[in-house]
Amino acid sequence: MAKQELKRDLQNRHVQLIAIGGTIGTGLFLGSGKAIQLAGPSIIFSYLIIGIALFFVMRALGELLLSNAGYTSFTEFATEYVGPWAGFVTGWTYWFCWIMTAMADIIAVGVYMQYWFDIPQWIPALLCLVILLGLNLLTVKLFGELEFWFAIIKVITIIAMIIAGIILLIIGFKTSTGTVSVTNLWSHGGMFPNGISGFLLSLQLVVFSFVGVELVGVSAAETANPRKNIPSAINKIPVRILLFYVGALFVILVVNPWTQLDATSSPFVEVFALIGIPVAAGIINFVVLTSAASACNSGLFSTSRILYTLSRNGEASAKLAHLNKQAVPSNALFTSTIVVSLGALLSKLIPEQAFTVVTTISAICFIWVWSIILISHIIYTKTRPDLRAKSTFRAPLTPFINYLILGLFAFILLVMLFAEATRLSLLMTPIWFIVLAMLYKYKKR
């Protein structure tokens, strides 16, 4: 097993598009509908705040990964700087995060398929999962190619929608709900139509929209030139946030009043249907379907690699470190796929609530992972000034910004405690950490 290593087959274009795919997913295409209903036009501010915070998280992640060429994921620097328990808990929690996210994505696949076919959600969800498993078993380069083309589709679609929206805005196009105008941002109850409470409640859904932004860190062990490719991908995150999130939401909200958007469907599909282009609406639905499949694909990749790392570090069964002839951790991949398939079961048992339940749990667990990255970075700067001095990719404003973002994360969790839709999931999530603490204690014995 010691001779088995992951292959560095991901090229710069793969890493760049994995980074884009990580920041454009189901949370934006489907979850933004509900977020808009909660916050109204102020949702733009929610995306800006969380996006800026996560850029600094990624800068901390990038500096830590590049400080030691031997790191294959953030679980290893969590072990070194916070403690073995942090590596164990964070590794398994990140696996659980992506399991929940992948569940949300295959549930979304089922929702999108209902645009064309009146079939139960769980059938296309399960079919999609089987196809992605087969493709992931081949090579990591194929995963990179899949994400490359999935991301290209998403990028072209969002840019096309932004251009179309700007043209409609310039010509003052009239829809069934009124004229396309910037005034739609504030003429239906103001920028904060549901008050500050609606704005705060939207933060959890916005957090979920950004899950996967750290996927660049997971792919580090399979990246051909990490010292060049990782900083390049991270530094482009602010532009992507402004274009793909703020730009897209601005267009959606000026094309039609936020009050006309349905919380249960994709606002991207609704925009094209509203301006009388039903064929385009079908095309957009296909795009958001591929986006969900892409995000699920990322979920299978990341969970299998985390299980592989945990196994190599003696924190999971040794069998999970097995690589097939294509250097893919096949046992870890099968294990993750079986657990993700429970999402299809959820979409059968509670189709209305399934998406909200899994996205809430996922957001909470991702907040833990991002917080551990920030804490590890604080300890790294204090205990390894030698590495910090040699760093070619220093995270700015450290440690002030780290503490500020940790405070923001704590505040979001507090908001989730007071929100009826997220309270139960928040109170249930500690069970996961209690189980991990017991397992770690047992393992130490």
Coordinates of C-alpha atoms in Angstrom, one line a residue:
M1 CA 0.0 0.0 0.0
A2 CA 2.9 2.3 0.7
K3 CA 3.9 2.3 -3.0
Q4 CA 0.4 3.3 -4.1
E5 CA 0.2 7.0 -4.7
L6 CA -2.4 9.4 -6.3
K7 CA -1.4 10.6 -9.7
R8 CA -0.7 14.3 -10.4
D9 CA -2.8 14.4 -13.6
L10 CA -4.8 17.6 -13.0
Q11 CA -3.5 20.4 -15.2
N12 CA -3.8 24.1 -14.7
R13 CA -7.1 24.3 -16.8
H14 CA -8.6 21.5 -14.7
V15 CA -7.7 23.3 -11.4
Q16 CA -9.0 26.6 -12.6
L17 CA -12.3 25.1 -13.7
I18 CA -12.6 23.0 -10.6
A19 CA -12.3 26.2 -8.6
I20 CA -15.1 27.8 -10.7
G21 CA -17.2 24.6 -10.4
G22 CA -16.6 24.8 -6.7
T23 CA -18.1 28.3 -6.5
I24 CA -21.0 27.8 -8.8
G25 CA -23.3 25.0 -7.8
T26 CA -26.8 23.9 -6.7
G27 CA -26.8 26.5 -3.9
L28 CA -26.7 29.3 -6.5
F29 CA -28.9 27.7 -9.2
L30 CA -31.6 26.3 -6.9
G31 CA -31.0 27.6 -3.3
S32 CA -30.9 31.3 -4.4
G33 CA -34.6 31.2 -5.1
K34 CA -35.4 30.6 -1.4
A35 CA -32.7 33.0 -0.3
I36 CA -34.2 35.7 -2.5
Q37 CA -37.6 35.1 -0.9
L38 CA -36.0 35.5 2.6
A39 CA -33.9 38.6 1.9
G40 CA -35.3 40.2 -1.2
P41 CA -32.7 42.4 -3.1
S42 CA -30.5 42.5 0.0
I43 CA -29.4 39.0 -1.0
I44 CA -26.7 40.7 -3.1
F45 CA -25.1 42.0 0.2
S46 CA -25.3 38.5 1.7
Y47 CA -23.3 37.0 -1.2
L48 CA -20.8 39.8 -1.1
I49 CA -20.2 39.4 2.7
I50 CA -19.9 35.6 2.6
G51 CA -17.9 35.7 -0.6
I52 CA -15.3 38.1 0.8
A53 CA -15.0 36.1 4.0
L54 CA -14.4 32.9 2.1
F55 CA -11.7 34.5 -0.1
F56 CA -9.7 35.1 3.1
V57 CA -10.3 31.5 4.2
M58 CA -9.0 30.4 0.8
R59 CA -5.9 32.6 1.1
A60 CA -5.2 31.0 4.5
L61 CA -5.7 27.5 3.0
G62 CA -3.4 28.3 0.1
E63 CA -0.6 29.6 2.3
L64 CA -0.8 26.5 4.6
L65 CA -0.9 24.0 1.7
L66 CA 2.1 25.6 0.0
S67 CA 4.1 25.7 3.3
N68 CA 4.7 22.0 3.1
A69 CA 4.9 20.0 -0.2
G70 CA 3.9 16.9 1.7
Y71 CA 0.4 18.1 2.5
T72 CA -2.3 16.3 0.5
S73 CA -5.3 18.0 2.3
F74 CA -6.1 20.4 5.1
T75 CA -6.6 17.5 7.6
E76 CA -2.9 17.1 7.7
F77 CA -2.1 20.7 8.7
A78 CA -5.0 20.6 11.1
T79 CA -3.3 17.6 12.7
E80 CA 0.1 19.4 12.9
Y81 CA -1.1 22.8 14.2
V82 CA -4.3 22.2 16.2
G83 CA -3.8 18.5 17.2
P84 CA -4.4 14.9 16.1
W85 CA -8.0 15.2 17.3
A86 CA -8.6 18.1 14.9
G87 CA -7.3 16.2 11.9
F88 CA -9.5 13.2 12.8
V89 CA -12.6 15.3 13.4
T90 CA -12.1 17.7 10.5
G91 CA -11.3 14.9 8.0
W92 CA -14.5 12.9 8.9
T93 CA -16.5 16.1 9.1
Y94 CA -15.4 17.2 5.7
W95 CA -16.4 13.8 4.4
F96 CA -19.8 14.2 6.0
C97 CA -20.1 17.7 4.6
W98 CA -19.7 16.5 1.1
I99 CA -21.9 13.5 1.6
M100 CA -24.7 16.0 2.7
T101 CA -23.9 18.3 -0.2
A102 CA -23.8 15.4 -2.8
M103 CA -27.2 14.3 -1.4
A104 CA -28.6 17.8 -1.9
D105 CA -27.2 17.8 -5.5
I106 CA -28.8 14.5 -6.5
I107 CA -32.0 15.6 -4.9
A108 CA -31.7 18.7 -7.1
V109 CA -31.2 16.5 -10.2
G110 CA -34.6 14.8 -9.4
V111 CA -36.2 18.3 -9.0
Y112 CA -34.9 19.5 -12.3
M113 CA -35.9 16.4 -14.2
Q114 CA -39.5 17.1 -13.2
Y115 CA -39.4 20.1 -15.5
W116 CA -39.7 17.6 -18.4
F117 CA -40.9 14.4 -16.9
D118 CA -43.6 13.6 -14.3
I119 CA -41.6 10.9 -12.5
P120 CA -40.6 10.5 -8.8
Q121 CA -37.5 12.5 -7.8
W122 CA -35.5 9.6 -6.6
I123 CA -35.4 7.7 -9.9
P124 CA -33.2 10.3 -11.9
A125 CA -31.3 11.0 -8.7
L126 CA -30.2 7.3 -8.4
L127 CA -29.5 7.0 -12.1
C128 CA -27.3 10.1 -12.1
L129 CA -25.3 8.7 -9.1
V130 CA -24.6 5.3 -10.9
I131 CA -23.3 7.1 -14.0
L132 CA -21.0 9.4 -12.0
L133 CA -19.7 6.4 -10.1
G134 CA -18.8 4.7 -13.3
L135 CA -17.0 7.7 -14.7
N136 CA -15.1 8.4 -11.4
L137 CA -13.7 4.9 -11.3
L138 CA -11.7 5.5 -14.5
T139 CA -9.1 8.2 -14.0
V140 CA -8.6 11.4 -12.1
K141 CA -7.9 13.1 -15.4
L142 CA -11.4 12.1 -16.5
F143 CA -12.8 13.7 -13.4
G144 CA -10.8 16.9 -14.3
E145 CA -12.2 16.8 -17.9
L146 CA -15.8 16.3 -16.6
E147 CA -15.5 19.3 -14.2
F148 CA -13.8 21.3 -17.0
W149 CA -16.7 20.9 -19.4
F150 CA -19.4 21.1 -16.7
A151 CA -17.9 24.4 -15.5
I152 CA -17.6 25.7 -19.1
I153 CA -21.4 25.1 -19.5
K154 CA -22.1 27.0 -16.3
V155 CA -19.9 29.9 -17.1
I156 CA -21.3 30.3 -20.7
T157 CA -24.8 30.2 -19.4
I158 CA -24.4 32.8 -16.6
I159 CA -22.5 35.1 -18.9
A160 CA -25.2 34.7 -21.6
M161 CA -27.9 35.5 -19.0
I162 CA -26.0 38.5 -17.7
I163 CA -25.6 39.9 -21.3
A164 CA -29.3 39.2 -22.1
G165 CA -30.4 40.9 -18.9
I166 CA -28.3 44.0 -19.6
I167 CA -29.7 44.2 -23.2
L168 CA -33.3 43.9 -21.8
L169 CA -32.4 46.6 -19.2
I170 CA -31.1 49.0 -21.8
I171 CA -34.1 48.7 -24.1
G172 CA -36.6 48.7 -21.2
F173 CA -38.1 45.4 -22.2
K174 CA -41.6 44.8 -20.9
T175 CA -42.5 41.4 -19.3
S176 CA -45.8 40.1 -17.9
T177 CA -44.8 41.5 -14.5
G178 CA -43.7 44.9 -15.7
T179 CA -40.7 46.7 -17.2
V180 CA -37.1 45.4 -16.8
S181 CA -35.6 48.2 -14.6
V182 CA -33.0 48.8 -11.9
T183 CA -35.9 50.2 -9.8
N184 CA -37.1 46.6 -9.3
L185 CA -34.3 46.4 -6.7
W186 CA -36.0 48.9 -4.4
S187 CA -39.6 49.6 -5.6
H188 CA -41.1 46.4 -4.0
G189 CA -40.5 47.0 -0.3
G190 CA -37.0 48.5 -0.6
M191 CA -33.6 46.7 -0.5
F192 CA -34.5 45.0 2.8
P193 CA -38.2 44.2 2.3
N194 CA -38.3 41.6 5.1
G195 CA -36.2 43.7 7.4
I196 CA -32.8 42.8 8.8
S197 CA -34.2 39.5 10.0
G198 CA -34.9 38.3 6.5
F199 CA -31.4 39.3 5.4
L200 CA -29.8 37.4 8.4
L201 CA -31.9 34.3 7.7
S202 CA -30.6 34.2 4.2
L203 CA -27.0 33.8 5.3
Q204 CA -27.2 30.1 5.9
L205 CA -28.4 29.5 2.3
V206 CA -25.7 31.7 1.0
V207 CA -23.1 29.8 3.0
F208 CA -24.3 26.6 1.3
S209 CA -24.0 28.3 -2.1
F210 CA -20.2 28.6 -1.5
V211 CA -19.6 25.1 -0.3
G212 CA -16.9 23.5 -2.5
V213 CA -14.8 26.7 -2.8
E214 CA -12.1 24.8 -0.8
L215 CA -12.1 21.9 -3.3
V216 CA -8.9 23.3 -4.8
G217 CA -7.2 22.3 -1.5
V218 CA -8.5 18.7 -1.8
S219 CA -7.1 18.4 -5.4
A220 CA -3.6 19.6 -4.3
A221 CA -2.2 16.1 -4.2
E222 CA -3.3 15.4 -7.8
T223 CA -2.3 18.8 -9.2
A224 CA 0.7 18.8 -11.5
N225 CA 2.1 22.2 -10.4
P226 CA 0.5 23.2 -7.1
R227 CA 2.8 26.2 -6.4
K228 CA 1.6 27.9 -9.6
N229 CA -1.9 26.6 -10.1
I230 CA -3.3 26.9 -6.5
P231 CA -2.5 30.6 -6.0
S232 CA -3.7 31.4 -9.5
A233 CA -7.1 29.7 -8.8
I234 CA -7.5 31.3 -5.4
N235 CA -6.7 34.8 -6.5
K236 CA -9.4 34.7 -9.2
I237 CA -12.1 33.9 -6.6
P238 CA -13.1 37.6 -6.0
V239 CA -13.7 38.2 -9.8
R240 CA -15.8 35.0 -9.9
I241 CA -17.9 36.1 -6.9
L242 CA -18.6 39.5 -8.5
L243 CA -19.4 38.0 -11.9
F244 CA -21.2 34.8 -11.2
Y245 CA -23.0 35.6 -8.0
V246 CA -23.5 39.3 -7.7
G247 CA -23.8 39.9 -11.5
A248 CA -26.2 37.0 -12.0
L249 CA -28.4 38.0 -9.0
F250 CA -28.4 41.6 -10.1
V251 CA -29.8 40.6 -13.6
I252 CA -32.4 38.2 -12.0
L253 CA -33.6 41.0 -9.7
V254 CA -33.8 43.7 -12.3
V255 CA -35.5 41.5 -15.0
N256 CA -38.4 40.8 -12.6
P257 CA -39.5 41.8 -9.1
W258 CA -38.2 39.6 -6.4
T259 CA -41.8 39.1 -5.3
Q260 CA -42.5 37.1 -8.5
L261 CA -39.9 34.5 -8.0
D262 CA -40.8 31.0 -6.7
A263 CA -38.7 29.8 -3.8
T264 CA -39.0 26.2 -4.9
S265 CA -37.7 26.6 -8.4
S266 CA -34.6 28.0 -10.1
P267 CA -34.7 31.8 -10.6
F268 CA -32.5 31.3 -13.7
V269 CA -35.1 29.2 -15.4
E270 CA -37.8 31.6 -14.4
V271 CA -36.1 34.6 -15.9
F272 CA -36.0 33.1 -19.4
A273 CA -39.6 31.7 -19.1
L274 CA -40.7 35.2 -18.0
I275 CA -39.4 37.0 -21.0
G276 CA -41.2 34.6 -23.3
I277 CA -38.4 32.3 -24.4
P278 CA -39.7 28.8 -23.3
V279 CA -37.0 27.0 -25.3
A280 CA -34.3 29.0 -23.6
A281 CA -35.9 28.1 -20.2
G282 CA -35.6 24.5 -21.1
I283 CA -31.9 25.0 -22.1
I284 CA -31.3 26.8 -18.7
N285 CA -33.0 23.9 -16.9
F286 CA -30.6 21.5 -18.7
V287 CA -27.7 23.7 -17.6
V288 CA -28.7 23.8 -13.9
L289 CA -29.3 20.0 -14.2
T290 CA -25.7 19.5 -15.4
S291 CA -24.6 21.9 -12.6
A292 CA -26.2 19.7 -10.0
A293 CA -24.6 16.6 -11.6
S294 CA -21.2 18.5 -11.6
A295 CA -21.5 19.3 -7.9
C296 CA -22.4 15.7 -7.1
N297 CA -19.4 14.7 -9.2
S298 CA -17.2 17.0 -7.0
G299 CA -18.8 15.4 -3.9
L300 CA -17.8 11.9 -5.0
F301 CA -14.3 13.0 -5.8
S302 CA -13.7 14.9 -2.6
T303 CA -15.3 12.3 -0.2
S304 CA -13.3 9.5 -1.8
R305 CA -10.0 11.4 -1.5
I306 CA -10.7 12.4 2.1
L307 CA -11.4 8.7 3.0
Y308 CA -8.2 7.8 1.2
T309 CA -6.2 10.4 3.3
L310 CA -7.9 9.3 6.5
S311 CA -7.0 5.7 5.7
R312 CA -3.4 6.5 4.9
N313 CA -3.2 8.4 8.3
G314 CA -4.6 5.3 10.2
E315 CA -7.9 7.0 10.9
A316 CA -10.1 4.8 8.8
S317 CA -10.0 1.2 7.5
A318 CA -6.8 0.4 5.6
K319 CA -8.9 -1.0 2.8
L320 CA -10.1 2.5 1.9
A321 CA -6.5 3.4 0.8
H322 CA -6.6 0.8 -2.0
L323 CA -6.1 2.3 -5.4
N324 CA -7.3 0.6 -8.6
K325 CA -5.1 0.2 -11.8
Q326 CA -6.0 3.8 -12.7
A327 CA -4.7 5.1 -9.3
V328 CA -8.3 5.9 -8.2
P329 CA -9.3 5.1 -4.6
S330 CA -12.0 2.7 -5.7
N331 CA -13.0 1.3 -2.3
A332 CA -13.4 4.8 -0.8
L333 CA -15.4 5.8 -3.9
F334 CA -17.8 2.9 -3.6
T335 CA -18.3 3.6 0.2
S336 CA -19.1 7.3 -0.4
T337 CA -21.5 6.5 -3.3
I338 CA -23.4 4.0 -1.2
V339 CA -23.9 6.6 1.6
V340 CA -24.8 9.4 -0.9
S341 CA -27.5 7.2 -2.3
L342 CA -29.4 7.7 0.9
G343 CA -30.1 11.2 -0.5
A344 CA -32.3 9.5 -3.1
L345 CA -34.1 7.8 -0.3
L346 CA -34.6 11.1 1.4
S347 CA -36.1 12.6 -1.7
K348 CA -38.5 9.7 -1.8
L349 CA -39.5 9.9 1.9
I350 CA -39.6 13.8 2.4
P351 CA -39.4 15.4 -1.1
E352 CA -40.5 18.8 0.2
Q353 CA -38.1 19.1 3.1
A354 CA -35.1 17.0 1.9
F355 CA -33.2 19.8 0.3
T356 CA -33.5 22.2 3.3
V357 CA -32.5 19.5 5.8
V358 CA -29.3 18.4 4.0
T359 CA -28.2 22.0 3.0
T360 CA -28.5 23.2 6.6
I361 CA -26.5 20.3 8.0
S362 CA -23.9 20.7 5.2
A363 CA -23.6 24.5 5.9
I364 CA -23.0 23.9 9.6
C365 CA -20.3 21.3 9.0
F366 CA -18.6 23.4 6.4
I367 CA -18.4 26.3 8.9
W368 CA -16.5 23.9 11.1
V369 CA -14.0 23.0 8.4
W370 CA -13.4 26.6 7.3
S371 CA -13.0 27.6 11.0
I372 CA -10.3 24.9 11.5
I373 CA -8.5 26.2 8.4
L374 CA -8.5 29.7 10.0
I375 CA -7.5 28.5 13.4
S376 CA -4.7 26.4 11.9
H377 CA -3.4 29.4 10.1
I378 CA -3.4 31.5 13.3
I379 CA -1.3 28.9 15.1
Y380 CA 1.0 28.5 12.0
T381 CA 1.8 32.2 11.9
K382 CA 2.6 32.2 15.7
T383 CA 4.6 28.9 15.9
R384 CA 6.3 28.8 12.4
P385 CA 7.6 32.4 11.7
D386 CA 10.3 30.7 9.7
L387 CA 7.8 29.3 7.2
R388 CA 5.8 32.5 7.2
A389 CA 8.9 34.5 6.3
K390 CA 9.6 32.2 3.3
S391 CA 6.0 32.1 2.1
T392 CA 5.4 33.2 -1.5
F393 CA 1.7 33.3 -1.0
R394 CA 1.0 35.1 2.3
A395 CA -2.6 35.5 3.5
P396 CA -3.3 39.2 4.0
L397 CA -4.5 40.9 7.2
T398 CA -3.6 37.9 9.4
P399 CA -4.5 37.3 12.3
F400 CA -7.1 40.1 12.5
I401 CA -9.2 38.9 9.5
N402 CA -9.1 35.3 10.8
Y403 CA -10.7 36.3 14.1
L404 CA -13.2 38.6 12.3
I405 CA -14.4 35.7 10.1
L406 CA -14.5 33.3 13.0
G407 CA -16.8 35.8 14.7
L408 CA -19.0 36.0 11.6
F409 CA -19.3 32.2 11.5
A410 CA -20.3 32.1 15.1
F411 CA -23.0 34.7 14.5
I412 CA -24.4 32.8 11.5
L413 CA -24.8 29.7 13.7
L414 CA -26.6 31.8 16.3
V415 CA -29.0 33.1 13.6
M416 CA -29.6 29.5 12.6
L417 CA -30.5 28.6 16.1
F418 CA -33.3 31.2 16.2
A419 CA -34.6 30.3 12.7
E420 CA -37.4 27.7 12.8
A421 CA -36.4 26.2 9.4
T422 CA -32.8 25.5 10.6
R423 CA -33.1 25.1 14.3
L424 CA -33.7 21.3 14.4
S425 CA -30.9 20.6 11.9
L426 CA -28.5 22.8 14.0
L427 CA -29.5 21.0 17.3
M428 CA -29.1 17.6 15.6
T429 CA -25.6 18.3 14.1
P430 CA -23.7 18.1 17.5
I431 CA -24.7 14.4 17.6
W432 CA -22.2 13.9 14.7
F433 CA -19.4 15.6 16.7
I434 CA -20.2 13.6 19.8
V435 CA -20.0 10.3 17.8
L436 CA -16.6 11.4 16.4
A437 CA -15.3 12.3 19.9
M438 CA -16.3 8.8 21.1
L439 CA -14.6 7.2 18.1
Y440 CA -11.5 9.2 18.6
K441 CA -11.3 8.3 22.2
Y442 CA -11.8 4.6 21.3
K443 CA -9.1 4.8 18.6
K444 CA -6.6 6.4 21.1
R445 CA -7.1 3.4 23.4

